[in-house]
mmCIF file of C-alpha atoms and ligand atoms in Angstrom:
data_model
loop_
_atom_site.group_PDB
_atom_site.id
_atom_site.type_symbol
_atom_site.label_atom_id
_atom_site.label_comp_id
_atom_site.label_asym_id
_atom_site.label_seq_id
_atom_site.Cartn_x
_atom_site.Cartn_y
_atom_site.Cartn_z
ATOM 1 C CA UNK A 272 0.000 0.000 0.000
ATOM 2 C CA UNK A 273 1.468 3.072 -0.781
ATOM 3 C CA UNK A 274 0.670 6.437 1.312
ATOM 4 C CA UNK A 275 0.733 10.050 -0.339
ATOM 5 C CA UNK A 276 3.669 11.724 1.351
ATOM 6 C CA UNK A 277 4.144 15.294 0.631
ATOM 7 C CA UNK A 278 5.165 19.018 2.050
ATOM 8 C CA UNK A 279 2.846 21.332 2.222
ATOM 9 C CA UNK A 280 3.082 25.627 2.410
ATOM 10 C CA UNK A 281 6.761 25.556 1.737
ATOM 11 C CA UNK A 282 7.939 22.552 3.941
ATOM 12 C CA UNK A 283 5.548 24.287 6.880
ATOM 13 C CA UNK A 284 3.901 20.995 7.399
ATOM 14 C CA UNK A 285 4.576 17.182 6.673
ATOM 15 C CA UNK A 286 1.287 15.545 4.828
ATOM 16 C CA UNK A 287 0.074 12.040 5.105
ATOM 17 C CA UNK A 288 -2.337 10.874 3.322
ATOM 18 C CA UNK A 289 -3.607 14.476 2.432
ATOM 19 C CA UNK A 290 -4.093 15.313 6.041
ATOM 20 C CA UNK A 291 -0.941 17.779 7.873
ATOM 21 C CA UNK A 292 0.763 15.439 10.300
ATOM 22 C CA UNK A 293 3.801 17.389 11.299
ATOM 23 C CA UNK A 294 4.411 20.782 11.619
ATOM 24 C CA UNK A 295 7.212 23.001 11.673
ATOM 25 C CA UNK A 296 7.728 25.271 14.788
ATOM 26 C CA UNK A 297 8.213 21.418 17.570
ATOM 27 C CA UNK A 298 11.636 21.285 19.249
ATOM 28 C CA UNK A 299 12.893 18.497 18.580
ATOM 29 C CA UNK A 300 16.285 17.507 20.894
ATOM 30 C CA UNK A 301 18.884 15.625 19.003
ATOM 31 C CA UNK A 302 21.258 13.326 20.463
ATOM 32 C CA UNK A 303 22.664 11.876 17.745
ATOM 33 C CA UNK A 304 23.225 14.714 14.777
ATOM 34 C CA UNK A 305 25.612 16.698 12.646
ATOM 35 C CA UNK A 306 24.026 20.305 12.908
ATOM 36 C CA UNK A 307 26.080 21.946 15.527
ATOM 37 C CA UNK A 308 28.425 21.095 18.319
ATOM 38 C CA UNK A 309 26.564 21.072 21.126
ATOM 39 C CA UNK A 310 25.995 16.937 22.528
ATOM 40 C CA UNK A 311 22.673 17.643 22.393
ATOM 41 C CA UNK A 312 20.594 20.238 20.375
ATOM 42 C CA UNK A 313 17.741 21.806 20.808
ATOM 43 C CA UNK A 314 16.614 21.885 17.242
ATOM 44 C CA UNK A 315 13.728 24.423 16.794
ATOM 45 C CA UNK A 316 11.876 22.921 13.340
ATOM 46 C CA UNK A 317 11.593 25.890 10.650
ATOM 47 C CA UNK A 318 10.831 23.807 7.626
ATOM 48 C CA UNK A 319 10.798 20.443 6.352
ATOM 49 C CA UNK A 320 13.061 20.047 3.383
ATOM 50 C CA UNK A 321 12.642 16.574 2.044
ATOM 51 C CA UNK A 322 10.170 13.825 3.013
ATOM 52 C CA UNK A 323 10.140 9.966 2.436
ATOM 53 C CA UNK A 324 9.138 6.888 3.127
ATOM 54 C CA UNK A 325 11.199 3.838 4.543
ATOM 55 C CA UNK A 326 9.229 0.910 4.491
ATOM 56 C CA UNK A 327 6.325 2.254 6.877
ATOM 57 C CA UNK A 328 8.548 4.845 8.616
ATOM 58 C CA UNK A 329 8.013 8.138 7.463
ATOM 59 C CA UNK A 330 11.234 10.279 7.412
ATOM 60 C CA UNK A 331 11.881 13.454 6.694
ATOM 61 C CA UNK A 332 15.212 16.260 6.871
ATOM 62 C CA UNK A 333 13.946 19.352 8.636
ATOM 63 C CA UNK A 334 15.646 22.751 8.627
ATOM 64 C CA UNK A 335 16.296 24.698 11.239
ATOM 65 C CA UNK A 336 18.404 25.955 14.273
ATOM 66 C CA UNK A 337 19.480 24.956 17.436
ATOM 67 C CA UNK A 338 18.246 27.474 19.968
ATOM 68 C CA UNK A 339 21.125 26.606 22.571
ATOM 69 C CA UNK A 340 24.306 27.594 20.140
ATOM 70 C CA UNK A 341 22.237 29.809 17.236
ATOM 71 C CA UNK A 342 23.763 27.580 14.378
ATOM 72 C CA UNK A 343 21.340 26.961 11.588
ATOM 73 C CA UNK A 344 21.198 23.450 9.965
ATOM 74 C CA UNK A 345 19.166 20.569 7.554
ATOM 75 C CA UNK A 346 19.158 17.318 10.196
ATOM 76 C CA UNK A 347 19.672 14.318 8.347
ATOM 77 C CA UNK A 348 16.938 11.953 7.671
ATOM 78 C CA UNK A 349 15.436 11.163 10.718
ATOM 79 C CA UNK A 350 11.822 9.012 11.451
ATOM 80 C CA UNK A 351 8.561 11.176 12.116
ATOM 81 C CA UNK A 352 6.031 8.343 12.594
ATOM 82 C CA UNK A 353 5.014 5.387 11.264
ATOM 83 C CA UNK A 354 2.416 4.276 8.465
ATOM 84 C CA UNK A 355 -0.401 2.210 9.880
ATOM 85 C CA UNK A 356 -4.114 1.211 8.268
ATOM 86 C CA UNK A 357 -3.124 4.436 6.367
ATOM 87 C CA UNK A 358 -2.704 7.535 8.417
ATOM 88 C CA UNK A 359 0.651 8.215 10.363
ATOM 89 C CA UNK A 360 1.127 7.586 14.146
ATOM 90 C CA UNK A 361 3.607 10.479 15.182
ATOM 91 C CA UNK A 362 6.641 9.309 17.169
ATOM 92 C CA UNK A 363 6.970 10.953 20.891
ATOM 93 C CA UNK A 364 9.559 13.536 18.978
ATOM 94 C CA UNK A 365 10.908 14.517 23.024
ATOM 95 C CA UNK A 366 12.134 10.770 23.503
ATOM 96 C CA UNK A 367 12.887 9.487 20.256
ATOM 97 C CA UNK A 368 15.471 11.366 19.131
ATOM 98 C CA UNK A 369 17.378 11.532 22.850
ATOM 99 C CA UNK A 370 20.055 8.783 23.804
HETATM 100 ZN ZN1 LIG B 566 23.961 23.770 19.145
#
């Protein structure tokens, strides 16, 4: 089964399924990542660049800053939710991305 997957108002919002799953402006904390120094950033979500689908996780590169240093940065591909009986079930984005 394949799910539409598609940004919407100029990477302002991940879309699943024709319905806006994700949007830009969540802080997402990053343990694991190449945008800045800092161990752990406090990525503030500005826009979503690229979107995909692995298997029935839905990724997706957002662009933004870390709030804690200033720098500005795409994250790489990193999972948003996953695709079940067609409509996404968002990931916990404050414990998923720590560790
Ligand atoms: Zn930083």
């Amino acid at each position: 089964m394949t799910v539409p997957l598609c940004t919407l108002d100029d990477g302002a919002w991940v879309s699943v399924n024709n319905s806006r799953v994700v949007g830009a402006g969540d802080l997402w904390l990053l343990a694991d990542h190449d945008v800045c120094d800092c161990e752990k950033a406090d990525f503030l979500v500005e826009a979503f660049a690229e979107v995909g689908a692995d298997g029935r996780h839905v990724e997706t590169r957002a662009a933004g800053r870390c709030i804690a240093c200033g720098t500005e940065g795409v994250t790489d591909w990193l999972p948003v939710g996953r695709i079940r009986e067609g409509t996404l079930r968002p990931v916990a984005f404050e414990s998923l991305h720590t560790g």
